[in-house]
PDB file of C-alpha atoms in Angstrom:
ATOM      1  CA  MET I   1      26.797  35.805   7.983  1.00 56.00           C
ATOM      2  CA  LYS I   2      27.925  32.478   9.436  1.00 62.00           C
ATOM      3  CA  PHE I   3      24.481  31.998  10.990  1.00 61.00           C
ATOM      4  CA  LYS I   4      22.726  32.262   7.597  1.00 69.00           C
ATOM      5  CA  PHE I   5      25.179  29.824   6.029  1.00 70.00           C
ATOM      6  CA  LYS I   6      24.749  27.301   8.863  1.00 74.00           C
ATOM      7  CA  ARG I   7      20.968  27.619   8.691  1.00 73.00           C
ATOM      8  CA  ARG I   8      20.935  27.077   4.917  1.00 78.00           C
ATOM      9  CA  LYS I   9      23.272  24.131   5.296  1.00 81.00           C
ATOM     10  CA  ARG I  10      20.996  22.614   7.965  1.00 77.00           C
ATOM     11  CA  ILE I  11      17.865  23.096   5.853  1.00 77.00           C
ATOM     12  CA  PHE I  12      19.637  21.598   2.837  1.00 83.00           C
ATOM     13  CA  ARG I  13      20.679  18.545   4.893  1.00 81.00           C
ATOM     14  CA  GLU I  14      17.139  18.093   6.179  1.00 78.00           C
ATOM     15  CA  LEU I  15      15.637  18.392   2.690  1.00 81.00           C
ATOM     16  CA  VAL I  16      18.132  15.840   1.374  1.00 85.00           C
ATOM     17  CA  GLY I  17      17.167  13.547   4.266  1.00 80.00           C
ATOM     18  CA  ILE I  18      13.478  13.926   3.428  1.00 80.00           C
ATOM     19  CA  LEU I  19      14.163  13.212  -0.253  1.00 85.00           C
ATOM     20  CA  ILE I  20      16.115  10.097   0.712  1.00 87.00           C
ATOM     21  CA  ILE I  21      13.229   8.855   2.876  1.00 82.00           C
ATOM     22  CA  VAL I  22      10.677   9.509   0.129  1.00 81.00           C
ATOM     23  CA  SER I  23      12.946   7.810  -2.425  1.00 87.00           C
ATOM     24  CA  LEU I  24      13.301   4.775  -0.167  1.00 86.00           C
ATOM     25  CA  LEU I  25       9.518   4.534   0.240  1.00 80.00           C
ATOM     26  CA  VAL I  26       8.880   4.802  -3.500  1.00 84.00           C
ATOM     27  CA  GLY I  27      11.748   2.434  -4.280  1.00 90.00           C
ATOM     28  CA  GLY I  28      10.451   0.042  -1.630  1.00 88.00           C
ATOM     29  CA  TYR I  29       7.042  -0.038  -3.307  1.00 88.00           C
ATOM     30  CA  PHE I  30       8.585  -0.785  -6.710  1.00 92.00           C
ATOM     31  CA  GLY I  31      10.793  -3.377  -5.044  1.00 93.00           C
ATOM     32  CA  LEU I  32       7.694  -5.039  -3.583  1.00 91.00           C
ATOM     33  CA  GLN I  33       6.129  -5.067  -7.044  1.00 93.00           C
ATOM     34  CA  PHE I  34       9.190  -6.834  -8.412  1.00 95.00           C
ATOM     35  CA  PHE I  35       9.736  -9.352  -5.601  1.00 95.00           C
ATOM     36  CA  LEU I  36       6.043 -10.185  -5.146  1.00 95.00           C
ATOM     37  CA  ASN I  37       5.498 -10.362  -8.909  1.00 95.00           C
ATOM     38  CA  THR I  38       2.402  -8.156  -8.991  1.00 94.00           C
ATOM     39  CA  ASP I  39       1.483  -4.608  -9.941  1.00 92.00           C
ATOM     40  CA  MET I  40      -0.521  -4.247  -6.707  1.00 90.00           C
ATOM     41  CA  PRO I  41       1.598  -5.489  -3.790  1.00 93.00           C
ATOM     42  CA  LEU I  42      -0.356  -3.503  -1.181  1.00 91.00           C
ATOM     43  CA  VAL I  43      -4.133  -3.074  -1.138  1.00 92.00           C
ATOM     44  CA  ALA I  44      -6.326  -1.375   1.472  1.00 92.00           C
ATOM     45  CA  VAL I  45      -9.558  -3.134   2.422  1.00 94.00           C
ATOM     46  CA  VAL I  46     -12.349  -0.589   1.892  1.00 91.00           C
ATOM     47  CA  SER I  47     -15.491  -2.639   2.549  1.00 91.00           C
ATOM     48  CA  GLY I  48     -16.763  -5.068   5.137  1.00 93.00           C
ATOM     49  CA  SER I  49     -17.577  -7.842   2.666  1.00 94.00           C
ATOM     50  CA  MET I  50     -14.723 -10.034   3.948  1.00 95.00           C
ATOM     51  CA  TYR I  51     -15.480  -9.543   7.662  1.00 95.00           C
ATOM     52  CA  PRO I  52     -14.327 -11.113  10.024  1.00 94.00           C
ATOM     53  CA  THR I  53     -11.276 -12.295   8.042  1.00 95.00           C
ATOM     54  CA  LEU I  54     -10.509  -8.801   6.741  1.00 96.00           C
ATOM     55  CA  LYS I  55     -11.708  -5.595   8.323  1.00 95.00           C
ATOM     56  CA  VAL I  56     -12.110  -2.134   6.807  1.00 94.00           C
ATOM     57  CA  GLY I  57      -8.745  -0.396   7.084  1.00 92.00           C
ATOM     58  CA  ASP I  58      -6.625  -3.541   6.929  1.00 94.00           C
ATOM     59  CA  LEU I  59      -3.729  -3.517   4.492  1.00 94.00           C
ATOM     60  CA  VAL I  60      -3.183  -6.763   2.599  1.00 96.00           C
ATOM     61  CA  VAL I  61       0.080  -7.860   1.035  1.00 95.00           C
ATOM     62  CA  VAL I  62      -0.516  -9.444  -2.361  1.00 96.00           C
ATOM     63  CA  LYS I  63       1.727 -11.914  -4.200  1.00 96.00           C
ATOM     64  CA  GLY I  64       1.302 -12.578  -7.884  1.00 95.00           C
ATOM     65  CA  ALA I  65       0.118 -16.102  -8.651  1.00 94.00           C
ATOM     66  CA  ALA I  66      -0.338 -18.084 -11.824  1.00 93.00           C
ATOM     67  CA  PRO I  67      -3.988 -19.002 -12.388  1.00 92.00           C
ATOM     68  CA  ALA I  68      -3.154 -22.708 -11.964  1.00 92.00           C
ATOM     69  CA  GLU I  69      -1.795 -21.975  -8.457  1.00 94.00           C
ATOM     70  CA  ILE I  70      -5.005 -20.343  -7.198  1.00 95.00           C
ATOM     71  CA  GLN I  71      -7.237 -22.758  -5.332  1.00 95.00           C
ATOM     72  CA  GLU I  72     -10.576 -22.724  -3.587  1.00 95.00           C
ATOM     73  CA  GLY I  73     -10.261 -20.908  -0.275  1.00 95.00           C
ATOM     74  CA  ASP I  74      -7.567 -18.456  -1.462  1.00 96.00           C
ATOM     75  CA  ILE I  75      -8.260 -14.750  -1.040  1.00 97.00           C
ATOM     76  CA  ILE I  76      -7.472 -12.901  -4.256  1.00 97.00           C
ATOM     77  CA  VAL I  77      -7.317  -9.307  -5.474  1.00 96.00           C
ATOM     78  CA  PHE I  78      -9.006  -8.768  -8.818  1.00 94.00           C
ATOM     79  CA  GLU I  79     -10.420  -6.088 -11.046  1.00 90.00           C
ATOM     80  CA  ALA I  80     -14.205  -6.232 -10.758  1.00 83.00           C
ATOM     81  CA  THR I  81     -15.759  -6.370 -14.211  1.00 70.00           C
ATOM     82  CA  GLU I  82     -19.232  -5.532 -12.919  1.00 65.00           C
ATOM     83  CA  SER I  83     -18.080  -2.314 -11.264  1.00 58.00           C
ATOM     84  CA  GLY I  84     -16.183  -0.885 -14.167  1.00 58.00           C
ATOM     85  CA  HIS I  85     -12.510  -0.229 -14.834  1.00 62.00           C
ATOM     86  CA  GLY I  86     -10.283   0.605 -11.895  1.00 67.00           C
ATOM     87  CA  THR I  87     -12.346  -1.034  -9.130  1.00 82.00           C
ATOM     88  CA  TYR I  88     -10.513  -3.750  -7.233  1.00 88.00           C
ATOM     89  CA  TRP I  89     -12.070  -6.305  -4.939  1.00 92.00           C
ATOM     90  CA  VAL I  90     -10.580  -8.619  -2.332  1.00 95.00           C
ATOM     91  CA  HIS I  91     -12.718 -11.771  -2.096  1.00 96.00           C
ATOM     92  CA  ARG I  92     -12.346 -15.487  -1.468  1.00 97.00           C
ATOM     93  CA  VAL I  93     -12.336 -18.058  -4.288  1.00 97.00           C
ATOM     94  CA  ILE I  94     -15.181 -20.516  -3.679  1.00 96.00           C
ATOM     95  CA  GLU I  95     -14.930 -22.419  -6.967  1.00 95.00           C
ATOM     96  CA  VAL I  96     -12.484 -22.805  -9.851  1.00 95.00           C
ATOM     97  CA  ARG I  97     -13.911 -23.682 -13.265  1.00 93.00           C
ATOM     98  CA  VAL I  98     -11.603 -24.908 -16.020  1.00 93.00           C
ATOM     99  CA  LEU I  99     -12.989 -24.270 -19.503  1.00 92.00           C
ATOM    100  CA  PRO I 100     -12.398 -26.674 -22.415  1.00 93.00           C
ATOM    101  CA  ASP I 101      -9.674 -24.379 -23.815  1.00 92.00           C
ATOM    102  CA  GLY I 102      -7.783 -24.599 -20.479  1.00 90.00           C
ATOM    103  CA  THR I 103      -8.535 -21.097 -19.193  1.00 92.00           C
ATOM    104  CA  ARG I 104      -9.846 -20.731 -15.682  1.00 95.00           C
ATOM    105  CA  LEU I 105     -12.752 -18.810 -14.266  1.00 95.00           C
ATOM    106  CA  PHE I 106     -12.931 -18.091 -10.558  1.00 96.00           C
ATOM    107  CA  ILE I 107     -16.179 -17.840  -8.641  1.00 95.00           C
ATOM    108  CA  THR I 108     -15.625 -15.470  -5.703  1.00 96.00           C
ATOM    109  CA  LYS I 109     -17.551 -14.417  -2.629  1.00 95.00           C
ATOM    110  CA  GLY I 110     -17.037 -12.078   0.286  1.00 95.00           C
ATOM    111  CA  ASP I 111     -17.038 -14.009   3.575  1.00 95.00           C
ATOM    112  CA  LYS I 112     -19.852 -11.806   4.930  1.00 95.00           C
ATOM    113  CA  ASN I 113     -21.892 -11.832   1.708  1.00 94.00           C
ATOM    114  CA  ALA I 114     -24.896 -14.172   1.409  1.00 93.00           C
ATOM    115  CA  GLY I 115     -24.074 -15.369  -2.092  1.00 93.00           C
ATOM    116  CA  PRO I 116     -21.296 -15.431  -4.677  1.00 94.00           C
ATOM    117  CA  ASP I 117     -20.363 -12.415  -6.777  1.00 91.00           C
ATOM    118  CA  SER I 118     -22.586 -12.008  -9.822  1.00 87.00           C
ATOM    119  CA  ALA I 119     -19.818 -12.475 -12.414  1.00 89.00           C
ATOM    120  CA  PRO I 120     -16.970 -14.999 -12.495  1.00 92.00           C
ATOM    121  CA  VAL I 121     -13.435 -13.596 -12.532  1.00 93.00           C
ATOM    122  CA  SER I 122     -11.288 -14.338 -15.570  1.00 92.00           C
ATOM    123  CA  GLU I 123      -7.560 -15.079 -15.307  1.00 93.00           C
ATOM    124  CA  ASP I 124      -6.526 -11.731 -16.774  1.00 91.00           C
ATOM    125  CA  LYS I 125      -8.359  -9.747 -14.063  1.00 92.00           C
ATOM    126  CA  ILE I 126      -6.446 -11.301 -11.145  1.00 94.00           C
ATOM    127  CA  HIS I 127      -3.617  -9.298  -9.563  1.00 94.00           C
ATOM    128  CA  GLY I 128      -2.597 -11.897  -7.005  1.00 95.00           C
ATOM    129  CA  ARG I 129      -3.286 -13.810  -3.816  1.00 97.00           C
ATOM    130  CA  VAL I 130      -3.335 -12.296  -0.315  1.00 97.00           C
ATOM    131  CA  ILE I 131      -0.370 -13.573   1.709  1.00 96.00           C
ATOM    132  CA  TYR I 132      -0.370 -11.263   4.729  1.00 96.00           C
ATOM    133  CA  ILE I 133      -2.695  -8.898   6.587  1.00 96.00           C
ATOM    134  CA  ILE I 134      -1.554  -5.727   8.385  1.00 94.00           C
ATOM    135  CA  PRO I 135      -4.380  -4.350  10.574  1.00 94.00           C
ATOM    136  CA  PHE I 136      -5.402  -0.649  10.426  1.00 89.00           C
ATOM    137  CA  ILE I 137      -2.539   0.572   8.181  1.00 87.00           C
ATOM    138  CA  GLY I 138      -4.855   0.589   5.161  1.00 88.00           C
ATOM    139  CA  PHE I 139      -6.546   3.704   6.525  1.00 84.00           C
ATOM    140  CA  LEU I 140      -3.437   5.665   5.490  1.00 78.00           C
ATOM    141  CA  ILE I 141      -3.890   4.579   1.880  1.00 79.00           C
ATOM    142  CA  MET I 142      -7.678   4.911   1.855  1.00 80.00           C
ATOM    143  CA  ASP I 143      -7.588   8.635   2.565  1.00 76.00           C
ATOM    144  CA  PRO I 144      -4.913  10.379   0.489  1.00 74.00           C
ATOM    145  CA  ILE I 145      -5.634  13.715   2.181  1.00 82.00           C
ATOM    146  CA  PHE I 146      -4.803  12.196   5.576  1.00 74.00           C
ATOM    147  CA  LEU I 147      -1.566  10.732   4.195  1.00 73.00           C
ATOM    148  CA  PHE I 148      -0.659  14.098   2.614  1.00 79.00           C
ATOM    149  CA  ILE I 149      -1.339  15.955   5.886  1.00 82.00           C
ATOM    150  CA  LEU I 150       0.694  13.386   7.835  1.00 77.00           C
ATOM    151  CA  LEU I 151       3.686  13.686   5.476  1.00 78.00           C
ATOM    152  CA  LEU I 152       3.437  17.478   5.413  1.00 82.00           C
ATOM    153  CA  SER I 153       3.332  17.560   9.230  1.00 82.00           C
ATOM    154  CA  ILE I 154       6.426  15.367   9.456  1.00 78.00           C
ATOM    155  CA  ILE I 155       8.298  17.591   7.003  1.00 77.00           C
ATOM    156  CA  ILE I 156       7.319  20.747   8.932  1.00 80.00           C
ATOM    157  CA  ILE I 157       8.401  19.205  12.246  1.00 79.00           C
ATOM    158  CA  ILE I 158      11.760  18.192  10.758  1.00 73.00           C
ATOM    159  CA  LEU I 159      12.355  21.648   9.311  1.00 73.00           C
ATOM    160  CA  LEU I 160      11.360  23.484  12.486  1.00 76.00           C
ATOM    161  CA  TRP I 161      13.057  21.124  14.959  1.00 70.00           C
ATOM    162  CA  PRO I 162      15.525  23.119  17.049  1.00 67.00           C
ATOM    163  CA  GLU I 163      19.210  22.681  16.364  1.00 62.00           C
ATOM    164  CA  LYS I 164      21.218  20.826  18.939  1.00 62.00           C
ATOM    165  CA  ARG I 165      24.057  22.930  20.226  1.00 55.00           C
ATOM    166  CA  LYS I 166      27.312  21.474  21.449  1.00 55.00           C
ATOM    167  CA  LYS I 167      28.212  22.105  25.064  1.00 54.00           C
ATOM    168  CA  GLY I 168      30.997  24.587  25.556  1.00 52.00           C
ATOM    169  CA  SER I 169      30.307  26.398  22.299  1.00 50.00           C
ATOM    170  CA  SER I 170      29.771  30.126  22.824  1.00 50.00           C
ATOM    171  CA  ARG I 171      28.902  30.914  19.223  1.00 49.00           C
TER     172      ARG I 171
END
């Protein structure tokens, strides 16, 4: 009877620990959104258009920036109008055009691409400027199945990890 109670107590503790870790990760992401002032603080690089500066699988940290702060040479994350809704690109600003009404258009280009992108990027499509690059970690985000399998494996290992027994205990 005591064995079942101890086992349930151990499993409960481990599940609470897992929930705390998951909560910290989710809270950390929302914290990054707040402190970096962007809805997309972490973006995985999924194409080679920015090679050699950014490689496929890199994770970039993005900080929100006012359009007036973005200059030529900055790498920005934006929603690509030519690809449809929900497609985000990470390219370098090669020219800033200020329209008579004061709004800005950004001409972008991938470092590896021969020419600029076909459509300029309007202010409202920009999510921020790249401030840091973390190599290879983007692969975890690029493949949600891999991330799910990794998390599931960690949870299984935690739940099946053998209990440590105190020395001198005969029970």
